[in-house]
Amino acid sequence: MNEFSLKKLEYDKIKQMLVGYTVSHSGRELALKHQPSVNHAQVKAWLLETDEATQLLVSGASVPLSAMEGIEPFIALLGKGKIYTEQELGHLAAWLSAVAQMKRYMDAKRFTAPTISSYADSMYDCPELRKEIDRCIRHGVLTDQASPDLGDIRRHLAAIEDRIERKLTQTLGKYKSALQDQIVSKRNGHYVLPVKRELRKQVPGTVWDESSSGQTLFIEPVDVAELQVEWQMWKAEEERERTILLSAMSELAEEQGDHLRWNLEAMASFDFIFARAKLSRTYDGIQAVLSDRPYVKLVGARHPLLAAGCVPLNAELGGEWKQLIITGPNTGGKTVTLKTIGLLAIMVQSGLLIPAQEGTEFGLFHHILADVGDGQSIEQSLSTFSAHMESLKEMLQAADAHSLLLLDEMAAGTDPGEGIALAIAVLEELLERGSLVAATTHFNEIKRFAAQQEGCMNARMAFHAETLIPMYRLEIGEAGESYAFAIARRFGLPERIVSRAEHRAAASKANDVEDRGHQADKEAYPVVFDRIKEPIDVEAGKVNRPSSHNRNAQPKKGEQGKSASERKGNDTTAKVFAVGDCVWIHPLKRTGIVFKPADDRGDVQVHVQKAKMTFNRKRLSLYIPSSKLYPGEDYDMDIVFDTKENRKTRKQIKRKYVPGLQIITEPDQPKS
């Protein structure tokens, strides 16, 4: 898997949560090293393990997992001839008890969790070793019962220590004037008296320590020197016997080395499996159905890092369509939708349960690639567009029929026209390769591509147009609006600026509709437009007509849904056109904008490519009503019909008289 995409989709945060649920170092290492798999059998086995472990946790049972304190270094030193300490052997005995407990627990859960309970069959709790350690060591110390010799040695040591203490107690009065305190203490294994430094010569003996201030010396008096030598001899005997006993138990551990390693592996696996189950329980995860083809079907899915109250996601990819183009306003949830699709796919391939409902299905992907976020980098001198191109290059190098690609804000960061063309070309290439793609955009051209291209599907994030509140619900089958002006008002931009923007957008939209109609005509009727040097060529008051074999041709788009009588121009029903309506002009096989409604003779004046022409309403059909082209009834139609220069001049004339200032308008063309 691509590490950059994994981080973009926040898989690293899921890994951090997973690691946090482990209780042992070995289990933590397994979680850190874990990566998604493309092996169907492996993923299926992982999911089964996680599901069974989750069922055990749901039942309320307390799983006897072990932190395995000190066990990893203990087992790592097996075979090196090390003599282990009492503490190390004590940890081993405690861990073997945990192994035995886990075996009993799993044996009792064979019906509920048959798969993971069978893993305990390979574990061996080494009862002889555990029994010997428990007999010899208690609370990290060798017991007197560890061997007869050790017991005898310690009895001699205790007797000598008692004699030394009695002797020193007797000397306290003898050296009373030289002592800081009337006490007997022990320093460096020797019984000593606290003597004032300046009176050191009054207490003959060996100095073994001094106080932090240096004013007190801890002296072993010569009175107990012989007893101290005897004590040290027995202490050496004790150490020798201790070494013999620890060596014997270390050898027993060496003999069980293979079993200990298997136990460590099994206990670490249980720790990791139950960590996956604990993580899954935090968001009520379910086991997704594994598909044998590249496919995504989400039913009631949620992003695992979001609160449980987030709106569930329903989506599909790889069935009737391979590309899902998601539109809608900013802050509406488009990017979260992409991240949810990608992250859940990765989690499934990692053997994790996912926050979704039954019916959710995933295929396995060799590549899950994401270009989410703007990717700007000052250090690497990357702009938003450059970052997108860098990501796209890597995606296109890897993308195939077993790839899932997530593209956020396609065509962003550069000239819209060029960006849109590039985005559509990329989508076409990925469609040819068979890759599954979920992409977000604000551009209408990409929405139209998705609507017309087989294998693509539009979708939108639901948005309440009246309250301006995003609903965070994905609706498949229809493109959405960006609601830029509504959101701008919601955030308090001045109304005059928003209104001005709406007027400009409406004018641009009207011109765009007219230009698209003209371009479509040129492609559909080349014979007509080969004869027209300009978009509309008016000579001597006549309009060029299409050749006879094209005269009855019909438009490819815009005529659908109209009655036959309306398309032929039959006046069975009077047609009423309003100023600003976009109409289909049958003689020209193109669109225009109504400049003046029909007069009493039924003649309508239409604005066509900067010229105004008159047609009888029988020769026109409604293409797009003005209500869908402009923001309101009070929209200034001069923006559509007049030039920018004339509008500026007209404003100047209204303010004051300017000599020589004039407005030039084209004469109306005769009726066609």
XYZ file of C-alpha atoms in Angstrom:
672
model
C 0.000 0.000 0.000
C 1.057 3.562 -0.689
C 2.270 5.033 2.627
C 1.400 8.589 1.542
C -2.204 7.588 0.829
C -2.450 5.624 4.083
C -1.478 8.759 5.997
C -3.834 10.959 3.971
C -6.684 8.612 4.847
C -5.653 8.704 8.551
C -4.856 5.002 8.796
C -1.957 5.993 11.059
C -4.485 7.271 13.623
C -6.322 3.949 13.516
C -2.978 2.193 14.062
C -2.266 4.428 17.069
C -5.624 3.517 18.573
C -4.961 -0.168 17.887
C -1.543 -0.012 19.548
C -3.129 1.641 22.581
C -5.333 -1.395 23.177
C -2.433 -3.864 23.412
C -1.117 -4.816 26.871
C 2.269 -6.351 26.034
C 5.379 -5.238 24.210
C 5.145 -8.141 21.753
C 1.486 -7.414 21.026
C 2.368 -3.759 20.501
C 5.059 -4.730 18.003
C 2.575 -6.845 16.043
C 0.157 -3.898 15.897
C 2.861 -1.475 14.755
C 4.061 -3.790 11.985
C 0.577 -4.731 10.792
C -0.234 -3.777 7.189
C -3.287 -4.282 4.940
C -3.195 -7.450 2.847
C -4.415 -8.245 -0.673
C -4.542 -11.982 0.048
C -8.192 -13.013 0.201
C -7.597 -15.993 2.517
C -5.443 -13.930 4.890
C -7.970 -11.088 5.154
C -10.813 -13.554 5.669
C -8.880 -15.244 8.500
C -8.090 -11.893 10.155
C -11.730 -10.802 10.016
C -12.875 -14.098 11.518
C -10.367 -13.748 14.379
C -11.473 -10.197 15.123
C -15.147 -11.098 14.972
C -14.754 -14.068 17.359
C -12.714 -12.002 19.816
C -15.361 -9.273 19.695
C -18.074 -11.800 20.513
C -16.101 -12.871 23.591
C -15.763 -9.261 24.754
C -19.456 -8.609 24.143
C -20.312 -11.600 26.341
C -18.679 -9.741 29.233
C -15.913 -12.258 29.827
C -12.607 -11.017 31.251
C -9.820 -12.243 28.993
C -6.672 -13.269 30.973
C -4.180 -11.418 28.787
C -0.661 -10.985 30.155
C 1.565 -7.929 30.028
C 4.454 -10.440 29.796
C 6.694 -8.222 31.914
C 10.324 -9.176 31.390
C 9.452 -12.205 29.243
C 10.621 -10.912 25.845
C 14.247 -10.291 27.005
C 14.192 -13.553 29.012
C 13.325 -15.630 25.940
C 15.692 -13.632 23.744
C 18.608 -14.803 25.967
C 17.689 -18.494 25.879
C 20.561 -20.547 24.513
C 23.152 -17.942 25.551
C 24.147 -19.713 28.806
C 22.751 -16.963 31.014
C 22.044 -17.683 34.687
C 18.766 -15.908 35.387
C 18.105 -13.998 38.595
C 15.395 -14.692 41.136
C 13.346 -11.769 39.759
C 13.611 -12.996 36.161
C 12.646 -16.549 37.106
C 9.807 -15.189 39.228
C 8.445 -13.278 36.205
C 8.701 -16.472 34.154
C 6.670 -18.432 36.707
C 3.995 -15.723 36.844
C 3.797 -15.676 33.045
C 3.507 -19.479 32.845
C 0.585 -19.199 35.256
C -1.020 -16.694 32.851
C -0.392 -19.125 29.969
C -2.141 -21.888 31.902
C -5.033 -19.551 32.669
C -5.366 -18.551 28.993
C -5.406 -22.221 27.964
C -8.240 -22.928 30.393
C -10.149 -19.828 29.258
C -9.876 -20.671 25.569
C -10.768 -24.292 26.168
C -14.022 -23.103 27.735
C -14.784 -20.856 24.709
C -14.474 -23.414 21.913
C -18.155 -23.139 21.026
C -18.225 -19.312 20.910
C -14.804 -18.809 19.296
C -13.721 -22.071 17.646
C -10.985 -20.519 15.508
C -9.015 -18.467 18.022
C -9.587 -20.977 20.828
C -7.704 -23.555 18.755
C -4.607 -21.316 18.882
C -4.256 -22.186 22.577
C -3.700 -25.841 21.667
C -0.103 -25.030 20.729
C 0.586 -23.502 24.148
C 2.330 -25.462 26.934
C 2.469 -24.056 30.442
C 5.561 -26.116 31.473
C 4.127 -27.329 34.817
C 7.397 -28.925 36.052
C 9.369 -25.736 35.478
C 6.671 -23.558 37.025
C 6.384 -25.849 40.065
C 10.153 -25.845 40.653
C 10.385 -22.050 40.431
C 7.429 -21.617 42.798
C 9.072 -24.026 45.284
C 12.439 -22.249 45.246
C 11.507 -18.574 44.827
C 8.996 -16.446 46.678
C 8.620 -12.686 46.306
C 11.813 -12.552 44.233
C 13.993 -14.320 46.868
C 15.291 -17.884 47.186
C 13.504 -19.630 50.051
C 15.294 -21.599 52.792
C 13.533 -24.698 51.420
C 15.193 -24.374 48.007
C 17.859 -26.864 49.192
C 18.974 -28.425 52.530
C 22.422 -26.848 52.225
C 20.959 -23.373 51.706
C 18.809 -23.771 54.816
C 21.795 -24.898 56.921
C 23.974 -22.024 55.678
C 21.331 -19.424 56.481
C 20.904 -20.805 60.022
C 24.652 -20.350 60.633
C 24.505 -16.816 59.201
C 21.601 -15.911 61.461
C 23.439 -17.200 64.544
C 26.598 -15.231 63.740
C 24.623 -12.046 63.029
C 22.936 -12.389 66.406
C 26.311 -12.718 68.158
C 27.674 -9.664 66.308
C 24.708 -7.506 67.291
C 24.970 -8.532 70.952
C 28.687 -7.784 70.954
C 28.202 -4.346 69.409
C 25.429 -3.520 71.856
C 27.875 -4.220 74.668
C 30.431 -1.833 73.126
C 27.994 1.092 72.885
C 28.727 2.066 76.480
C 32.472 1.597 75.931
C 32.578 4.140 73.055
C 29.650 6.292 74.199
C 31.539 9.600 74.192
C 32.753 9.119 70.605
C 29.390 8.154 69.072
C 26.921 10.413 67.266
C 24.026 8.054 68.226
C 23.638 4.986 70.407
C 22.652 2.660 67.527
C 24.056 -0.268 65.549
C 23.632 -0.168 61.750
C 24.825 -2.089 58.709
C 26.913 -0.669 55.867
C 28.324 -2.629 52.906
C 27.490 -5.905 54.663
C 29.269 -4.970 57.895
C 27.886 -4.073 61.323
C 29.092 -0.572 62.227
C 28.853 2.224 64.824
C 28.319 5.955 63.973
C 31.509 7.710 65.188
C 32.248 11.462 65.293
C 35.002 12.264 62.813
C 37.094 14.239 65.322
C 36.976 11.322 67.793
C 37.768 8.635 65.222
C 40.914 7.437 67.093
C 38.878 6.561 70.175
C 37.157 3.696 68.235
C 39.722 1.331 66.700
C 38.407 -0.527 63.636
C 37.671 -0.302 59.895
C 35.835 2.638 58.318
C 33.214 1.330 55.827
C 31.266 4.507 55.072
C 30.673 8.141 56.085
C 27.688 10.474 56.213
C 26.853 12.919 53.419
C 28.134 15.808 55.556
C 31.337 13.954 56.322
C 30.939 14.550 60.071
C 30.087 10.910 60.866
C 32.194 7.832 60.111
C 30.683 4.329 60.159
C 33.283 2.083 61.792
C 33.347 -1.662 62.320
C 35.050 -2.020 65.774
C 37.912 -4.493 66.184
C 35.802 -6.109 68.923
C 33.679 -7.897 66.232
C 36.345 -8.370 63.549
C 36.717 -12.114 64.086
C 32.951 -12.648 64.070
C 32.679 -10.578 60.882
C 35.255 -12.782 59.102
C 33.272 -15.869 60.065
C 30.064 -14.239 58.811
C 31.653 -13.429 55.433
C 32.747 -17.044 55.016
C 29.188 -18.301 55.497
C 27.905 -15.521 53.193
C 30.188 -16.754 50.424
C 28.800 -20.271 50.955
C 25.289 -18.894 50.607
C 26.176 -17.175 47.306
C 27.727 -20.385 45.979
C 24.591 -22.367 46.820
C 22.418 -19.626 45.304
C 24.359 -19.878 42.038
C 23.889 -23.660 41.995
C 20.131 -23.348 42.466
C 19.665 -20.551 39.897
C 21.787 -22.454 37.377
C 19.618 -25.535 37.804
C 16.402 -23.574 37.234
C 17.953 -21.730 34.267
C 18.815 -25.101 32.711
C 15.212 -26.223 33.146
C 14.092 -23.064 31.339
C 16.589 -23.755 28.525
C 15.119 -27.246 28.117
C 11.664 -25.711 27.636
C 12.952 -23.050 25.228
C 10.824 -24.095 22.237
C 7.657 -24.218 24.323
C 8.419 -20.821 25.808
C 8.889 -19.299 22.343
C 5.617 -20.807 21.112
C 3.853 -19.485 24.187
C 5.260 -16.005 23.590
C 4.090 -16.021 19.982
C 0.619 -17.268 20.920
C 0.165 -14.810 23.799
C 1.316 -11.911 21.601
C -1.161 -13.007 18.917
C -3.992 -13.137 21.450
C -3.015 -9.666 22.656
C -3.119 -8.309 19.085
C -6.367 -10.090 18.179
C -8.154 -8.772 21.268
C -6.734 -5.280 20.638
C -8.464 -5.387 17.239
C -11.651 -6.499 18.963
C -11.430 -3.724 21.595
C -10.964 -1.142 18.842
C -13.940 -2.525 16.916
C -16.145 -2.289 19.993
C -15.495 1.450 20.321
C -17.559 2.079 17.181
C -19.789 -1.059 17.175
C -18.011 -2.530 14.168
C -19.367 -5.281 11.923
C -17.626 -7.816 9.699
C -17.902 -6.702 6.071
C -18.704 -9.243 3.365
C -15.640 -9.975 1.221
C -16.252 -9.797 -2.524
C -14.132 -11.649 -5.073
C -14.126 -8.595 -7.379
C -13.155 -4.939 -6.978
C -16.294 -3.597 -5.364
C -17.472 -1.218 -2.649
C -20.913 -1.172 -1.106
C -21.418 0.904 2.026
C -24.596 0.570 4.069
C -24.951 2.970 6.989
C -21.187 3.487 7.155
C -19.528 6.015 9.477
C -16.010 7.385 9.701
C -14.385 5.639 12.706
C -12.734 8.834 13.951
C -15.981 10.830 14.017
C -18.607 10.870 16.728
C -21.258 8.166 16.706
C -23.903 10.765 15.844
C -22.561 11.480 12.348
C -24.846 10.864 9.349
C -24.438 7.303 7.962
C -23.088 6.916 4.438
C -24.598 4.744 1.710
C -22.546 4.379 -1.464
C -21.625 1.901 -4.168
C -18.727 1.535 -6.611
C -17.850 -1.253 -9.011
C -21.400 -2.346 -9.843
C -23.291 -0.380 -12.484
C -20.685 2.366 -12.371
C -16.957 2.502 -11.722
C -16.724 6.245 -11.118
C -18.692 8.303 -8.606
C -18.453 12.082 -9.079
C -19.522 13.794 -5.853
C -20.642 17.430 -5.846
C -22.101 19.798 -3.308
C -21.190 22.809 -1.160
C -18.023 23.274 0.820
C -18.285 21.943 4.400
C -20.951 19.573 3.093
C -19.018 16.376 3.726
C -17.520 15.537 0.320
C -13.972 15.026 1.582
C -15.165 13.049 4.610
C -17.066 10.799 2.208
C -13.882 10.083 0.249
C -11.926 9.427 3.432
C -14.637 7.139 4.759
C -14.653 5.019 1.599
C -10.859 4.755 1.523
C -10.253 4.245 5.241
C -12.910 1.550 5.598
C -11.460 -0.307 2.603
C -8.028 -0.252 4.259
C -9.457 -1.345 7.607
C -11.210 -4.315 6.012
C -7.962 -5.387 4.352
C -6.308 -5.057 7.777
C -8.763 -7.504 9.329
C -10.651 -4.870 11.321
C -14.381 -4.646 11.807
C -15.818 -1.395 10.469
C -18.532 1.037 11.625
C -21.291 0.122 9.178
C -24.453 -1.941 8.910
C -25.060 -5.461 7.617
C -24.917 -5.653 3.831
C -21.679 -3.679 3.588
C -19.368 -5.348 1.091
C -15.772 -4.799 -0.017
C -13.514 -6.311 -2.618
C -9.752 -6.331 -2.123
C -7.668 -3.657 -3.818
C -4.001 -3.942 -4.746
C -3.759 -0.150 -4.605
C -5.795 2.320 -2.545
C -4.614 5.757 -3.639
C -5.829 9.089 -2.296
C -5.264 12.693 -3.317
C -7.054 14.460 -0.479
C -6.233 17.986 0.711
C -4.347 20.698 -1.146
C -0.898 19.180 -0.499
C 0.914 22.538 -0.493
C 4.513 22.425 0.719
C 6.774 25.417 1.224
C 9.752 23.154 1.856
C 9.232 21.254 -1.403
C 8.089 24.323 -3.370
C 4.787 22.667 -4.237
C 1.656 24.668 -5.054
C -1.808 23.150 -4.787
C -1.850 22.257 -8.478
C 1.721 20.933 -8.444
C 0.889 18.735 -5.474
C -2.158 17.370 -7.295
C -0.053 16.624 -10.374
C 2.598 14.855 -8.302
C -0.080 12.671 -6.720
C -1.788 12.010 -10.051
C 1.481 10.927 -11.631
C 2.031 8.309 -8.938
C -1.588 7.196 -9.151
C -1.477 6.725 -12.911
C 1.707 4.700 -12.612
C -0.041 2.195 -10.333
C -3.726 2.338 -11.286
C -5.247 -0.837 -12.707
C -8.499 -2.791 -12.528
C -7.758 -3.680 -8.888
C -7.230 -0.082 -7.735
C -9.399 2.316 -5.741
C -8.647 6.007 -6.358
C -9.976 8.912 -4.297
C -9.593 12.340 -5.909
C -10.539 15.462 -3.966
C -11.351 18.763 -5.726
C -10.483 17.749 -9.274
C -9.343 20.580 -11.586
C -8.524 22.836 -8.616
C -5.543 25.133 -8.360
C -5.114 26.143 -12.011
C -6.951 27.693 -14.975
C -10.461 26.194 -14.761
C -10.701 25.427 -18.471
C -7.401 23.606 -18.605
C -7.933 21.967 -15.230
C -11.345 20.647 -16.252
C -10.000 19.255 -19.515
C -7.160 17.546 -17.679
C -9.505 16.135 -15.030
C -11.853 14.662 -17.634
C -8.915 13.164 -19.532
C -7.708 11.503 -16.314
C -11.197 10.144 -15.602
C -11.411 8.738 -19.128
C -8.019 7.053 -18.749
C -8.976 5.509 -15.405
C -12.282 4.341 -16.854
C -10.409 2.542 -19.627
C -8.155 0.858 -17.061
C -11.153 -0.294 -15.024
C -10.094 1.446 -11.801
C -12.743 2.399 -9.251
C -12.810 6.161 -8.684
C -14.587 8.412 -6.205
C -13.944 12.090 -6.935
C -15.241 15.461 -5.758
C -15.636 18.603 -7.854
C -17.462 21.923 -8.148
C -17.257 22.172 -11.947
C -20.352 21.725 -14.118
C -18.342 20.358 -17.039
C -17.203 17.389 -14.946
C -20.774 16.879 -13.732
C -21.964 16.776 -17.359
C -19.209 14.308 -18.214
C -20.414 12.013 -15.427
C -24.022 12.355 -16.575
C -23.206 11.427 -20.176
C -20.375 8.902 -19.774
C -21.281 5.249 -19.368
C -19.674 3.814 -16.250
C -19.886 7.144 -14.387
C -22.474 8.347 -11.898
C -23.170 11.720 -10.322
C -23.820 12.071 -6.614
C -24.355 15.028 -4.328
C -24.119 15.917 -0.671
C -27.593 16.915 0.506
C -27.911 20.581 1.504
C -30.934 22.382 2.940
C -31.265 25.358 0.602
C -33.499 27.346 2.968
C -31.642 26.894 6.244
C -28.226 26.676 4.488
C -27.364 23.753 6.736
C -25.470 20.804 5.221
C -27.220 17.477 5.766
C -24.082 15.341 5.223
C -26.120 12.737 3.325
C -24.870 11.321 0.030
C -27.542 11.154 -2.670
C -26.571 9.113 -5.719
C -27.932 9.808 -9.188
C -27.988 13.605 -9.316
C -25.353 16.332 -9.341
C -25.416 18.975 -6.631
C -24.932 22.720 -6.434
C -22.083 24.466 -4.641
C -24.358 27.111 -3.034
C -21.445 29.542 -2.993
C -23.665 32.648 -2.832
C -25.915 31.233 -0.123
C -22.934 30.216 1.986
C -21.314 33.618 1.415
C -24.453 35.292 2.783
C -24.489 32.877 5.714
C -20.954 33.911 6.635
C -21.840 37.605 6.437
C -20.330 38.858 3.173
C -21.803 42.260 2.175
C -25.050 41.841 0.226
C -23.961 44.240 -2.529
C -20.959 42.040 -3.288
C -22.983 38.822 -3.306
C -25.696 40.372 -5.522
C -23.112 41.666 -7.958
C -21.564 38.199 -8.092
C -24.972 36.623 -8.764
C -25.585 38.977 -11.699
C -22.202 38.224 -13.189
C -22.682 34.490 -12.769
C -26.110 34.619 -14.404
C -24.777 36.519 -17.415
C -21.921 34.105 -17.762
C -24.321 31.177 -17.484
C -26.608 32.556 -20.197
C -23.709 33.169 -22.555
C -22.334 29.744 -21.735
C -25.648 28.109 -22.640
C -25.747 29.997 -25.926
C -22.123 29.170 -26.735
C -22.629 25.500 -25.931
C -25.679 25.387 -28.178
C -23.710 26.959 -31.010
C -20.833 24.524 -30.580
C -23.209 21.560 -30.468
C -24.823 22.802 -33.679
C -21.480 23.009 -35.427
C -20.727 19.419 -34.486
C -24.198 18.089 -35.333
C -24.727 20.082 -38.550
C -21.366 20.682 -40.218
C -22.959 21.355 -43.639
C -24.915 24.293 -42.241
C -21.981 25.862 -40.415
C -19.522 25.310 -43.225
C -21.619 27.837 -45.147
C -21.683 30.292 -42.245
C -18.434 32.249 -41.912
C -19.616 33.906 -38.691
C -21.850 32.281 -36.064
C -24.770 34.149 -37.696
C -24.137 35.720 -41.128
C -26.757 38.257 -42.118
C -26.493 39.571 -45.697
C -28.942 41.822 -47.389
C -31.541 41.170 -44.756
C -31.507 37.383 -45.205
C -30.483 34.582 -42.923
C -28.551 31.645 -44.388
C -30.638 28.476 -44.320
C -29.395 24.923 -43.893
C -29.213 22.729 -46.966
C -32.268 20.679 -47.806
C -30.981 17.373 -46.469
C -30.370 18.918 -43.026
C -33.486 21.011 -42.832
C -35.501 18.487 -40.881
C -32.674 17.474 -38.490
C -33.535 17.643 -34.786
C -31.363 18.669 -31.846
C -29.656 15.904 -29.862
C -30.402 17.481 -26.511
C -33.089 19.889 -25.359
C -35.853 18.537 -27.578
C -36.329 15.401 -25.521
C -39.629 15.399 -23.666
C -41.372 17.843 -26.075
C -44.435 16.800 -28.042
C -44.165 16.032 -31.742
C -46.480 18.884 -32.619
C -44.291 21.288 -30.643
C -41.105 20.131 -32.373
C -42.696 20.524 -35.816
C -43.935 23.970 -34.944
C -47.666 23.192 -35.006
C -49.521 25.946 -33.266
C -52.016 23.657 -31.545
C -51.071 25.332 -28.279
C -49.989 28.963 -28.131
C -46.410 29.272 -27.022
C -45.613 32.013 -24.537
C -41.979 33.045 -24.215
C -40.645 35.453 -21.594
C -37.710 37.818 -21.856
C -34.550 35.894 -20.996
C -35.854 32.444 -21.949
C -33.358 30.305 -23.816
C -35.176 28.963 -26.919
C -34.382 26.481 -29.670
C -34.514 28.112 -33.121
C -35.625 25.401 -35.547
C -34.537 27.121 -38.814
C -31.019 27.708 -37.446
C -30.810 24.517 -35.373
C -29.327 26.431 -32.421
C -30.260 28.370 -29.303
C -30.922 32.031 -28.629
C -32.194 34.295 -25.812
C -35.647 35.953 -26.064
C -35.214 39.747 -26.302
C -38.879 40.701 -26.847
C -41.889 38.436 -26.286
C -44.316 37.641 -29.101
C -46.366 40.519 -30.508
C -49.962 40.207 -31.694
C -48.714 38.445 -34.856
C -46.735 35.895 -32.834
C -43.314 37.290 -33.816
C -40.581 36.943 -31.183
C -37.335 38.916 -31.180
C -34.363 36.688 -30.243
C -30.793 37.596 -29.316
C -28.464 35.294 -31.299
C -24.689 35.705 -31.106
C -24.780 39.504 -30.647
C -27.468 39.906 -33.315
C -31.205 40.409 -32.781
C -33.448 38.446 -35.109
C -37.199 37.958 -35.393
C -38.902 34.557 -35.675
C -42.487 33.460 -35.447
C -43.117 31.606 -32.236
C -44.078 28.506 -34.249
C -40.418 28.188 -35.168
C -39.219 28.317 -31.559
C -39.244 25.832 -28.678
C -38.418 26.483 -25.033
C -34.910 25.180 -24.219
C -34.245 26.554 -20.699
C -36.703 28.879 -18.905
C -35.354 32.171 -17.586
C -36.213 31.135 -14.026
C -33.393 28.609 -14.174
C -30.890 31.010 -15.732
C -31.073 34.133 -13.558
C -31.135 34.764 -9.787
C -34.423 36.709 -9.698
C -37.162 38.539 -11.585
C -35.422 41.902 -11.124
C -32.268 40.716 -12.881
C -30.779 43.363 -15.199
C -31.124 41.774 -18.664
C -28.829 44.417 -20.183
C -26.004 42.273 -18.836
C -27.089 39.593 -21.327
C -28.183 41.684 -24.316
C -25.819 44.653 -24.294
C -22.048 44.962 -24.453
C -19.983 45.845 -21.429
C -18.852 49.092 -23.097
C -22.426 50.200 -23.805
C -23.516 49.475 -20.238
C -20.658 51.580 -18.861
C -21.449 54.402 -21.292
C -25.134 54.337 -20.377
C -24.280 54.732 -16.689
C -22.072 57.736 -17.482
C -24.803 59.397 -19.554
C -27.291 58.981 -16.694
C -24.925 60.768 -14.304
C -23.931 63.720 -16.510
C -23.578 64.995 -20.056
C -20.300 64.040 -21.728
C -19.609 65.601 -25.168
C -19.039 63.011 -27.892
C -20.235 60.127 -25.767
C -22.605 57.864 -27.710
C -24.070 54.378 -27.687
C -23.964 52.357 -30.888
C -26.434 49.480 -31.249
C -26.743 46.975 -34.049
C -29.921 47.288 -36.129
C -32.523 44.581 -35.690
C -32.449 41.972 -38.445
C -35.545 41.366 -40.551
C -37.918 38.558 -39.717
C -36.868 35.069 -40.782
